[in-house]
Coordinates of C-alpha atoms in Angstrom, one line a residue:
X1 CA -9.3 -1.8 30.7
X2 CA -9.5 1.9 30.0
X3 CA -9.5 3.4 26.5
X4 CA -6.0 4.8 27.1
X5 CA -4.7 1.3 27.8
X6 CA -6.1 -0.2 24.6
X7 CA -3.6 -0.8 21.8
X8 CA -4.6 -1.4 18.2
X9 CA -2.2 -3.7 16.3
X10 CA -2.3 -3.1 12.5
X11 CA 0.0 -4.1 9.7
X12 CA 0.8 -1.4 7.2
X13 CA 0.5 -1.9 3.5
X14 CA 4.0 -0.6 2.7
X15 CA 6.4 -2.8 0.8
X16 CA 8.8 -4.7 3.1
X17 CA 12.6 -4.0 3.4
X18 CA 13.1 -7.6 4.8
X19 CA 12.4 -10.6 2.6
X20 CA 9.4 -12.3 4.4
X21 CA 8.2 -13.9 1.2
X22 CA 11.1 -15.9 -0.1
X23 CA 11.7 -13.6 -3.1
X24 CA 15.4 -14.2 -3.0
X25 CA 14.8 -16.7 -5.8
X26 CA 13.4 -13.8 -7.9
X27 CA 15.8 -11.0 -6.9
X28 CA 19.0 -13.0 -7.4
X29 CA 18.4 -13.7 -11.2
X30 CA 17.3 -10.1 -11.7
X31 CA 20.5 -8.8 -10.2
X32 CA 22.5 -11.3 -12.3
X33 CA 20.7 -10.1 -15.4
X34 CA 21.4 -6.5 -14.6
X35 CA 25.1 -7.3 -14.2
X36 CA 25.3 -9.1 -17.6
X37 CA 26.5 -6.8 -20.3
X38 CA 25.3 -8.9 -23.3
X39 CA 21.8 -7.4 -23.3
X40 CA 22.2 -3.6 -23.5
X41 CA 19.9 -1.8 -22.9
X42 CA 17.7 -4.1 -20.8
X43 CA 14.1 -4.0 -19.6
X44 CA 12.8 -6.5 -17.1
X45 CA 9.1 -6.9 -16.2
X46 CA 8.2 -8.0 -12.6
X47 CA 4.6 -9.2 -12.9
X48 CA 2.0 -10.2 -10.4
X49 CA -1.6 -9.4 -9.6
X50 CA -2.6 -6.7 -7.1
X51 CA -0.9 -7.2 -3.7
X52 CA 1.5 -9.9 -4.9
X53 CA 4.7 -8.2 -3.6
X54 CA 6.0 -6.3 -6.7
X55 CA 7.0 -3.2 -4.7
X56 CA 8.7 -5.4 -2.1
X57 CA 10.8 -6.9 -4.9
X58 CA 11.9 -3.4 -6.0
X59 CA 12.9 -2.6 -2.4
X60 CA 15.0 -5.7 -2.2
X61 CA 16.6 -5.0 -5.5
X62 CA 17.4 -1.4 -4.4
X63 CA 19.0 -2.7 -1.2
X64 CA 21.2 -5.1 -3.2
X65 CA 22.2 -2.7 -5.9
X66 CA 22.5 0.7 -4.2
X67 CA 25.6 0.0 -2.2
X68 CA 27.5 -1.1 -5.4
X69 CA 29.3 1.9 -7.0
X70 CA 29.0 0.4 -10.5
X71 CA 25.2 0.8 -10.3
X72 CA 23.2 4.1 -10.2
X73 CA 19.7 3.2 -8.9
X74 CA 16.8 5.5 -9.8
X75 CA 13.3 5.1 -8.3
X76 CA 10.3 6.3 -10.4
X77 CA 6.6 6.2 -9.7
X78 CA 4.6 7.6 -12.6
X79 CA 1.3 7.3 -10.6
X80 CA 2.5 10.1 -8.3
X81 CA 3.6 12.6 -10.9
X82 CA 1.9 16.0 -10.6
X83 CA 1.9 16.9 -14.2
X84 CA -0.5 14.3 -15.7
X85 CA -0.4 16.0 -19.1
X86 CA 3.3 15.1 -19.6
X87 CA 4.0 11.9 -17.7
X88 CA 6.7 11.0 -20.3
X89 CA 8.5 14.2 -19.6
X90 CA 8.2 13.8 -15.8
X91 CA 9.7 10.3 -16.0
X92 CA 12.7 11.6 -18.1
X93 CA 13.2 14.5 -15.7
X94 CA 13.1 12.1 -12.7
X95 CA 16.0 10.1 -14.2
X96 CA 17.9 13.2 -15.2
X97 CA 17.5 14.8 -11.8
X98 CA 18.8 11.8 -9.9
X99 CA 21.7 11.5 -12.3
X100 CA 22.6 15.1 -11.7
X101 CA 22.2 14.7 -7.9
X102 CA 24.6 11.8 -8.0
X103 CA 27.2 13.7 -10.0
X104 CA 26.6 17.3 -8.8
X105 CA 30.3 18.1 -8.6
X106 CA 30.9 17.0 -12.2
X107 CA 30.4 20.0 -14.4
X108 CA 30.1 18.2 -17.7
X109 CA 27.3 16.0 -16.3
X110 CA 25.4 18.9 -14.8
X111 CA 25.7 20.9 -18.1
X112 CA 24.5 17.9 -20.2
X113 CA 21.6 17.4 -17.9
X114 CA 20.6 21.1 -18.2
X115 CA 20.8 20.8 -22.0
X116 CA 18.6 17.8 -22.0
X117 CA 16.0 19.4 -19.7
X118 CA 16.0 22.4 -22.1
X119 CA 14.9 20.1 -24.9
X120 CA 12.1 18.8 -22.7
X121 CA 11.0 22.3 -21.8
X122 CA 10.6 23.2 -25.4
X123 CA 8.6 20.0 -26.0
X124 CA 6.4 20.8 -23.1
X125 CA 5.8 24.4 -24.4
X126 CA 4.7 22.8 -27.7
X127 CA 2.4 20.5 -25.9
X128 CA 0.9 23.3 -23.9
X129 CA 0.4 25.5 -27.0
X130 CA -1.2 22.5 -28.8
X131 CA -3.8 22.2 -26.1
X132 CA -4.5 25.9 -26.2
X133 CA -3.6 26.3 -22.6
X134 CA -1.3 29.4 -22.8
X135 CA -3.1 32.7 -22.6
X136 CA -0.1 35.0 -23.4
X137 CA -0.3 37.0 -26.6
X138 CA 1.6 35.5 -29.6
X139 CA 2.0 37.0 -33.0
X140 CA 1.8 34.9 -36.1
X141 CA 5.6 34.8 -36.6
X142 CA 6.2 33.6 -33.1
X143 CA 3.6 30.8 -33.4
X144 CA 5.1 29.7 -36.7
X145 CA 8.5 29.6 -35.0
X146 CA 7.2 27.7 -32.1
X147 CA 5.6 25.0 -34.3
X148 CA 8.4 24.8 -36.9
X149 CA 9.8 21.2 -37.0
X150 CA 13.4 21.2 -35.7
X151 CA 16.3 19.1 -36.8
X152 CA 18.4 16.7 -34.7
X153 CA 21.0 19.3 -33.9
X154 CA 18.6 22.0 -32.7
X155 CA 18.8 22.2 -28.9
X156 CA 15.0 22.8 -28.8
X157 CA 14.2 19.5 -30.5
X158 CA 13.5 16.1 -29.0
X159 CA 14.8 14.6 -32.2
X160 CA 18.4 14.6 -30.9
X161 CA 17.5 13.8 -27.3
X162 CA 18.3 10.1 -27.4
X163 CA 21.7 10.6 -28.9
X164 CA 22.6 13.3 -26.4
X165 CA 21.2 11.2 -23.5
X166 CA 23.3 8.2 -24.7
X167 CA 26.4 10.3 -24.6
X168 CA 25.6 11.5 -21.1
X169 CA 25.1 8.0 -19.7
X170 CA 28.2 6.6 -21.5
X171 CA 30.3 9.3 -19.9
X172 CA 29.2 8.8 -16.3
X173 CA 32.3 7.9 -14.3
X174 CA 32.5 4.5 -12.7
X175 CA 28.8 3.7 -13.6
X176 CA 28.3 0.5 -15.5
X177 CA 24.5 0.5 -15.3
X178 CA 21.8 3.1 -14.6
X179 CA 18.9 1.0 -13.1
X180 CA 15.5 2.6 -13.2
X181 CA 12.9 0.9 -10.9
X182 CA 9.4 1.8 -12.2
X183 CA 6.6 1.1 -9.7
X184 CA 2.8 1.4 -9.7
X185 CA 2.5 1.6 -13.5
X186 CA -0.6 -0.5 -13.3
X187 CA -2.3 2.2 -11.2
X188 CA -2.0 4.8 -13.9
X189 CA -4.6 5.8 -16.4
X190 CA -4.1 4.3 -19.9
X191 CA -2.6 7.5 -21.3
X192 CA 0.0 7.6 -18.5
X193 CA 0.9 4.0 -19.1
X194 CA 1.5 4.6 -22.7
X195 CA 3.5 7.8 -22.0
X196 CA 5.8 5.9 -19.6
X197 CA 6.4 3.0 -22.0
X198 CA 7.1 5.6 -24.8
X199 CA 9.7 7.3 -22.6
X200 CA 11.4 4.0 -22.0
X201 CA 11.3 2.9 -25.6
X202 CA 11.9 6.1 -27.5
X203 CA 14.1 8.3 -25.4
X204 CA 15.8 6.4 -22.5
X205 CA 16.5 3.1 -24.0
X206 CA 20.3 3.5 -24.6
X207 CA 23.3 1.4 -23.7
X208 CA 24.0 1.0 -19.9
X209 CA 20.3 1.7 -19.1
X210 CA 18.2 -0.9 -17.3
X211 CA 14.5 -0.7 -16.5
X212 CA 12.7 -2.9 -14.0
X213 CA 9.0 -2.3 -14.4
X214 CA 6.8 -3.7 -11.7
X215 CA 3.2 -4.0 -12.8
X216 CA 0.2 -6.3 -13.3
X217 CA 0.9 -7.4 -16.9
X218 CA -2.7 -7.8 -17.8
X219 CA -3.6 -4.3 -16.5
X220 CA -0.8 -2.8 -18.6
X221 CA -1.9 -4.7 -21.7
X222 CA -5.4 -3.5 -21.2
X223 CA -4.2 0.1 -20.9
X224 CA -2.3 -0.3 -24.2
X225 CA -5.3 -1.8 -25.9
X226 CA -7.6 1.0 -24.6
X227 CA -5.2 3.7 -25.8
X228 CA -5.5 2.2 -29.3
X229 CA -9.3 2.2 -29.3
X230 CA -11.6 -0.7 -29.6
X231 CA -10.4 -2.5 -32.7
X232 CA -10.0 -6.2 -33.6
X233 CA -6.2 -5.8 -33.6
X234 CA -5.8 -3.7 -30.4
X235 CA -5.3 -6.7 -28.0
X236 CA -2.8 -8.5 -30.3
X237 CA -0.9 -5.3 -30.8
X238 CA -0.8 -4.6 -27.0
X239 CA 0.8 -8.0 -26.5
X240 CA 3.4 -7.4 -29.1
X241 CA 4.1 -3.8 -28.0
X242 CA 4.8 -4.9 -24.4
X243 CA 6.9 -7.8 -25.6
X244 CA 9.0 -5.4 -27.7
X245 CA 9.8 -3.3 -24.7
X246 CA 10.2 -6.0 -22.0
X247 CA 12.9 -8.5 -22.9
X248 CA 12.8 -10.5 -19.6
X249 CA 9.3 -11.0 -18.1
X250 CA 9.4 -12.5 -14.5
X251 CA 6.2 -13.5 -12.8
X252 CA 6.2 -13.6 -9.0
X253 CA 5.2 -16.9 -7.6
X254 CA 1.9 -17.3 -5.7
X255 CA 2.4 -18.1 -2.1
X256 CA 2.4 -21.8 -1.4
X257 CA 0.7 -22.8 1.9
X258 CA 4.0 -23.3 3.7
X259 CA 5.2 -19.8 2.5
X260 CA 1.9 -18.3 3.6
X261 CA 2.2 -19.8 7.0
X262 CA 5.7 -18.5 7.4
X263 CA 4.7 -15.0 6.1
X264 CA 1.8 -14.9 8.5
X265 CA 4.1 -16.0 11.4
X266 CA 6.6 -13.3 10.5
X267 CA 3.9 -10.6 10.5
X268 CA 2.6 -11.7 13.8
X269 CA 6.1 -11.9 15.2
X270 CA 6.7 -8.3 14.1
X271 CA 4.0 -7.2 16.5
X272 CA 5.5 -9.2 19.3
X273 CA 9.2 -8.3 18.8
X274 CA 10.6 -5.3 20.7
X275 CA 13.3 -4.7 18.1
X276 CA 12.5 -4.9 14.3
X277 CA 16.0 -6.2 13.7
X278 CA 15.0 -9.4 15.5
X279 CA 13.0 -10.3 12.5
X280 CA 16.0 -10.5 10.2
X281 CA 17.3 -13.8 11.7
X282 CA 13.8 -15.2 11.5
X283 CA 13.5 -14.4 7.8
X284 CA 17.0 -15.8 7.2
X285 CA 16.0 -19.0 9.0
X286 CA 12.9 -19.3 6.7
X287 CA 15.1 -18.8 3.7
X288 CA 17.7 -21.4 4.8
X289 CA 15.0 -24.0 5.5
X290 CA 13.2 -23.2 2.2
X291 CA 16.4 -24.0 0.3
X292 CA 16.7 -27.3 2.1
X293 CA 13.0 -28.2 1.6
X294 CA 12.4 -28.3 5.4
X295 CA 9.0 -27.7 6.9
X296 CA 7.7 -25.8 8.7
X297 CA 9.8 -22.9 7.5
X298 CA 9.6 -21.2 10.9
X299 CA 11.0 -24.3 12.6
X300 CA 14.2 -25.1 14.6
X301 CA 14.2 -21.6 16.2
X302 CA 16.0 -22.7 19.4
X303 CA 19.4 -21.3 18.2
X304 CA 18.1 -17.8 17.7
X305 CA 18.6 -15.0 20.2
X306 CA 14.9 -14.2 20.0
X307 CA 11.9 -16.2 18.7
X308 CA 8.1 -15.7 18.8
X309 CA 6.0 -17.4 21.3
X310 CA 4.6 -20.9 20.4
X311 CA 1.1 -19.4 20.5
X312 CA 2.0 -16.9 17.8
X313 CA 3.3 -19.7 15.5
X314 CA 0.2 -21.7 16.2
X315 CA -2.0 -18.8 15.2
X316 CA 0.0 -18.6 11.9
X317 CA -0.7 -22.2 11.3
X318 CA -4.3 -21.8 12.1
X319 CA -4.7 -19.0 9.6
X320 CA -2.8 -20.8 6.9
X321 CA -5.1 -23.7 7.2
X322 CA -8.3 -21.6 7.4
X323 CA -7.9 -18.9 4.8
X324 CA -9.3 -19.6 1.4
X325 CA -6.8 -20.4 -1.4
X326 CA -7.1 -17.1 -3.2
X327 CA -6.4 -15.0 0.0
X328 CA -3.7 -17.4 1.1
X329 CA -1.7 -16.8 -2.1
X330 CA -1.9 -13.0 -1.8
X331 CA 0.3 -11.2 0.8
X332 CA -1.9 -8.1 0.9
X333 CA -5.0 -10.2 1.5
X334 CA -3.2 -11.9 4.4
X335 CA -2.4 -8.5 5.9
X336 CA -6.0 -7.3 5.5
X337 CA -7.3 -10.3 7.4
X338 CA -4.8 -9.7 10.2
X339 CA -5.9 -6.1 10.3
X340 CA -9.5 -7.2 10.6
X341 CA -8.3 -9.5 13.5
X342 CA -6.5 -6.5 15.2
X343 CA -9.6 -4.3 14.9
X344 CA -12.0 -7.0 16.2
X345 CA -9.6 -7.8 19.0
X346 CA -9.5 -4.2 20.2
X347 CA -13.3 -3.9 19.9
X348 CA -13.7 -7.0 22.1
X349 CA -11.3 -5.6 24.6
X350 CA -13.1 -2.2 24.7
X351 CA -16.3 -4.1 25.6
X352 CA -14.5 -6.3 28.2
X353 CA -15.3 -9.4 26.0
X354 CA -12.8 -12.1 26.9
X355 CA -11.9 -14.2 23.9
X356 CA -8.8 -16.2 23.1
X357 CA -6.9 -15.2 19.9
X358 CA -7.3 -18.6 18.4
X359 CA -11.1 -18.6 19.0
X360 CA -11.3 -15.1 17.6
X361 CA -9.5 -16.0 14.4
X362 CA -11.7 -19.1 14.0
X363 CA -14.9 -16.9 14.4
X364 CA -13.5 -14.3 12.0
X365 CA -12.9 -17.1 9.4
X366 CA -16.5 -18.2 9.8
X367 CA -17.8 -14.7 9.5
X368 CA -15.6 -14.0 6.5
X369 CA -15.9 -17.2 4.5
X370 CA -19.3 -18.6 5.5
X371 CA -21.5 -15.6 6.4
X372 CA -24.9 -17.3 6.3
X373 CA -23.6 -20.0 8.7
X374 CA -22.3 -17.3 11.0
X375 CA -25.7 -15.7 10.9
X376 CA -27.4 -19.0 11.8
X377 CA -25.1 -19.3 14.8
X378 CA -25.7 -15.7 15.8
X379 CA -29.5 -16.0 15.4
X380 CA -29.6 -19.2 17.5
X381 CA -30.9 -18.5 21.1
X382 CA -27.9 -18.4 23.5
X383 CA -29.2 -21.4 25.4
X384 CA -29.1 -23.5 22.3
X385 CA -25.8 -22.3 20.8
X386 CA -23.7 -24.9 22.6
X387 CA -25.9 -27.7 21.3
X388 CA -25.7 -26.4 17.8
X389 CA -21.9 -26.1 17.9
X390 CA -21.6 -29.6 19.4
X391 CA -23.8 -31.1 16.6
X392 CA -21.9 -29.1 14.0
X393 CA -18.5 -30.3 15.2
X394 CA -19.7 -33.9 15.6
X395 CA -20.9 -33.9 12.0
X396 CA -17.7 -32.3 10.8
X397 CA -15.5 -34.9 12.6
X398 CA -17.5 -37.8 11.0
X399 CA -16.8 -40.0 14.0
X400 CA -20.4 -40.9 14.7
X401 CA -22.7 -42.5 12.1
X402 CA -26.0 -41.0 11.1
X403 CA -25.2 -37.5 12.3
X404 CA -26.6 -35.0 9.8
X405 CA -25.5 -31.5 9.1
X406 CA -27.3 -29.0 11.3
X407 CA -30.1 -27.0 9.5
X408 CA -28.9 -23.7 8.2
X409 CA -25.2 -24.7 8.2
X410 CA -23.3 -24.8 4.9
X411 CA -21.8 -28.1 3.8
X412 CA -18.6 -26.2 3.0
X413 CA -18.0 -25.5 6.7
X414 CA -17.0 -29.1 7.5
X415 CA -13.2 -28.3 7.5
X416 CA -13.8 -25.1 9.5
X417 CA -15.8 -26.9 12.2
X418 CA -13.4 -29.8 12.4
X419 CA -10.4 -27.5 12.9
X420 CA -9.0 -26.5 16.3
X421 CA -9.9 -25.0 18.7
X422 CA -13.3 -26.7 19.4
X423 CA -16.0 -24.1 20.3
X424 CA -18.9 -26.1 21.8
X425 CA -17.7 -25.5 25.3
X426 CA -16.6 -21.9 24.8
X427 CA -18.8 -19.1 26.0
X428 CA -19.4 -17.1 22.8
X429 CA -22.6 -15.2 23.6
X430 CA -21.0 -11.8 24.4
X431 CA -18.7 -12.0 21.4
X432 CA -21.5 -13.0 19.0
X433 CA -23.6 -10.1 20.2
X434 CA -20.7 -7.8 19.6
X435 CA -19.8 -9.2 16.2
X436 CA -23.5 -9.2 15.0
X437 CA -23.7 -5.5 16.0
X438 CA -20.5 -4.6 14.0
X439 CA -21.6 -6.2 10.7
X440 CA -24.8 -5.9 8.6
X441 CA -26.6 -9.2 8.6
X442 CA -30.1 -8.1 7.7
X443 CA -29.6 -8.2 3.9
X444 CA -27.4 -11.3 4.0
X445 CA -30.2 -13.2 5.7
X446 CA -32.1 -13.1 2.4
X447 CA -29.2 -14.6 0.4
X448 CA -28.1 -18.1 -0.2
X449 CA -24.5 -19.2 0.4
X450 CA -24.2 -19.4 -3.4
X451 CA -25.1 -15.8 -3.9
X452 CA -22.8 -14.7 -1.0
X453 CA -20.0 -16.6 -2.7
X454 CA -20.7 -14.9 -6.0
X455 CA -20.5 -11.5 -4.3
X456 CA -17.3 -12.5 -2.7
X457 CA -15.9 -13.5 -6.1
X458 CA -17.2 -10.2 -7.5
X459 CA -14.9 -8.4 -5.1
X460 CA -12.0 -10.8 -5.4
X461 CA -8.9 -11.2 -7.6
X462 CA -9.0 -11.9 -11.3
X463 CA -11.1 -10.0 -13.9
X464 CA -12.2 -13.3 -15.6
X465 CA -13.6 -14.7 -12.3
X466 CA -15.3 -11.4 -11.5
X467 CA -17.0 -11.3 -14.9
X468 CA -18.1 -14.9 -14.6
X469 CA -19.6 -14.2 -11.1
X470 CA -21.4 -11.1 -12.6
X471 CA -23.0 -13.2 -15.3
X472 CA -24.4 -15.6 -12.7
X473 CA -25.7 -12.7 -10.6
X474 CA -27.5 -11.0 -13.5
X475 CA -29.4 -14.3 -14.1
X476 CA -31.2 -14.0 -10.7
X477 CA -34.6 -12.4 -10.3
X478 CA -34.4 -8.6 -10.0
X479 CA -35.4 -8.6 -6.3
X480 CA -32.7 -11.1 -5.4
X481 CA -30.2 -9.1 -7.5
X482 CA -31.1 -6.0 -5.6
X483 CA -30.5 -7.8 -2.3
X484 CA -27.2 -9.1 -3.5
X485 CA -26.1 -5.7 -4.8
X486 CA -27.1 -4.1 -1.5
X487 CA -25.0 -6.7 0.3
X488 CA -22.0 -6.1 -2.0
X489 CA -22.2 -2.4 -1.6
X490 CA -22.2 -2.7 2.2
X491 CA -18.8 -4.3 1.9
X492 CA -17.4 -0.9 0.7
X493 CA -17.0 0.2 4.3
X494 CA -14.4 -2.5 4.9
X495 CA -12.5 -2.0 1.6
X496 CA -9.4 0.2 1.3
X497 CA -10.0 0.5 -2.4
X498 CA -13.6 0.6 -3.7
X499 CA -12.9 1.0 -7.4
X500 CA -13.3 -2.7 -8.3
X501 CA -16.6 -2.8 -6.4
X502 CA -17.9 0.4 -8.1
X503 CA -16.8 -0.7 -11.6
X504 CA -18.4 -4.1 -11.2
X505 CA -21.7 -2.7 -10.1
X506 CA -21.7 -0.2 -13.0
X507 CA -21.4 -3.2 -15.3
X508 CA -24.1 -5.0 -13.3
X509 CA -26.6 -2.1 -13.6
X510 CA -25.9 -2.0 -17.4
X511 CA -27.5 -5.4 -17.5
X512 CA -30.2 -4.7 -14.9
X513 CA -31.0 -1.0 -15.2
X514 CA -33.4 -1.2 -12.3
X515 CA -30.4 -1.3 -10.0
X516 CA -28.8 2.0 -11.1
X517 CA -30.2 3.9 -8.2
X518 CA -28.1 1.8 -5.8
X519 CA -24.9 2.4 -7.8
X520 CA -25.5 6.2 -7.9
X521 CA -26.2 6.3 -4.1
X522 CA -23.1 4.2 -3.4
X523 CA -20.9 6.4 -5.6
X524 CA -22.2 9.6 -3.9
X525 CA -21.6 8.1 -0.5
X526 CA -18.0 7.2 -1.3
X527 CA -17.4 10.2 -3.6
X528 CA -14.0 11.0 -2.2
X529 CA -12.9 7.4 -2.3
X530 CA -13.4 6.9 -6.0
X531 CA -10.4 6.4 -8.3
X532 CA -9.7 7.9 -11.7
X533 CA -11.0 4.9 -13.6
X534 CA -14.6 5.4 -12.4
X535 CA -15.6 8.6 -14.3
X536 CA -14.6 7.1 -17.8
X537 CA -16.5 3.9 -16.9
X538 CA -19.6 5.8 -16.0
X539 CA -19.2 7.9 -19.2
X540 CA -19.0 4.7 -21.3
X541 CA -22.0 3.1 -19.6
X542 CA -25.3 2.8 -21.4
X543 CA -26.8 4.5 -18.4
X544 CA -24.4 7.4 -18.5
X545 CA -27.2 9.9 -18.2
X546 CA -28.0 8.5 -14.7
X547 CA -24.3 9.0 -13.7
X548 CA -24.1 12.6 -15.0
X549 CA -24.7 14.1 -11.5
X550 CA -22.0 12.0 -9.9
X551 CA -19.5 12.9 -12.6
X552 CA -20.4 16.6 -12.2
X553 CA -19.9 16.4 -8.5
X554 CA -16.5 14.7 -8.9
X555 CA -15.4 17.4 -11.3
X556 CA -16.5 20.3 -9.0
X557 CA -15.4 19.0 -5.6
X558 CA -12.1 20.6 -4.5
X559 CA -11.6 17.8 -2.0
X560 CA -11.4 15.2 -4.8
X561 CA -8.0 13.8 -5.8
X562 CA -6.6 15.8 -8.8
X563 CA -6.5 12.7 -11.1
X564 CA -10.1 11.8 -10.3
X565 CA -11.3 15.4 -10.8
X566 CA -9.4 15.7 -14.1
X567 CA -10.9 12.4 -15.3
X568 CA -14.4 13.6 -14.5
X569 CA -13.8 16.9 -16.3
X570 CA -12.6 15.1 -19.3
X571 CA -15.8 13.1 -19.3
X572 CA -17.9 16.2 -19.1
X573 CA -16.0 17.7 -22.0
X574 CA -16.6 14.6 -24.0

């Protein structure tokens, strides 16, 4: 097969417009709450960890509400605002702009919007003057005028903004609710999180307004606490502050195994279908069977015009049975594994390595979940690999007495080895050579399965689990810690977002300073991939002098994201 004939199948990370995840049970009550006039104004929180499907829920809500004339839907993403000095103002202008666009032919609405934006403009001038950022010449009288407190009726004051905004919203023709969908709040810096919440609470929270805020609740609470400084009351205040703003908190459910299997099947089917519309009946079939409690959710497909191949459904089942529980419950983690499968499949095709998809998935699961056992298999001479796999599978099946686990194989691999398809008779030599060349196994050969598992947890979901893994890692000898950190940092090449990794190794080096050279080298290597949370963390580290060079390079590099560069410059100023 030539390079031109090869096709890489990847699944994008964009939120879905079709409900693959059974979120109808979440979307329906939110729509009902929005249509209930008794709570006015209303703020709803849609909470889940990273990759849990929050943006998909907002998409589904928008598709339900936008066609209805009584609702005006506004999308807002504070993380993408250009002016990071006035996120509050940007959010308010976003709402006003979309209201004005909807009623562009209504003169009274357009005039009211212009008046409100004028108030914001004066507030922004005051903010700029306060920061000393304007270089024009001002005389004393002009400065006094600019900073003179203004009454509620002054059109240059924010004091009367909320009343004027309330009159604008109340006078919108036909509109019963203005629904603002706020996404990616948990990706913002703490100051931007607070500014967004203040805009909602102080200026936009008037009758007929609804806010649906999609965010990781713990991340938002931490941002509130950070903005208050390290005090004994900051965490308690953060909880109360958020509860004061969000009247209805809704947590997205973790995927059950049956839902994960159906979701994986729908993703695989999307690569197989010629027409994306063919997926809609599949998703509806899943929803109908879910309501009736029938399993598998992707069952009884004979009545559909199009259905995926049985091999595709079998692959979905195989993945649902093989993936670890934490990945199985997270839609984004499932997509990432499928993308790794697509990349490895293409790599095998480019080398003319013939391997069945089911075999490839099983080998990827071994490589991903039980790296040391994968290394044992890869390091076994080709002539002895079949014998090792046969003994491995016999031990896993438990059908013959007195069969011990093969040496170098983790006990946790029993379920993996017992699962279909059997591999003892499969020619894996060429694939193993390819896979071993694509991953770094040298460092991992020095590590136990326990340490590899701790590193995996360190890069996984949940701050508490990551912190617990870090405590265990820092109790190892320094040479073993160095090997473990080198192994962890090599995973950066396969991560779309390396911030969690970098932040955890900064904490790690704070406990074991002898490892700081590894952290600095990794940060330099991934300089343009670092997020805005990294510079403040380096600045707060007890080893901040070691990170000064990294922070300076982040502040000076024009190719760095503006948010990251500004965060680095703030650290240098501090």
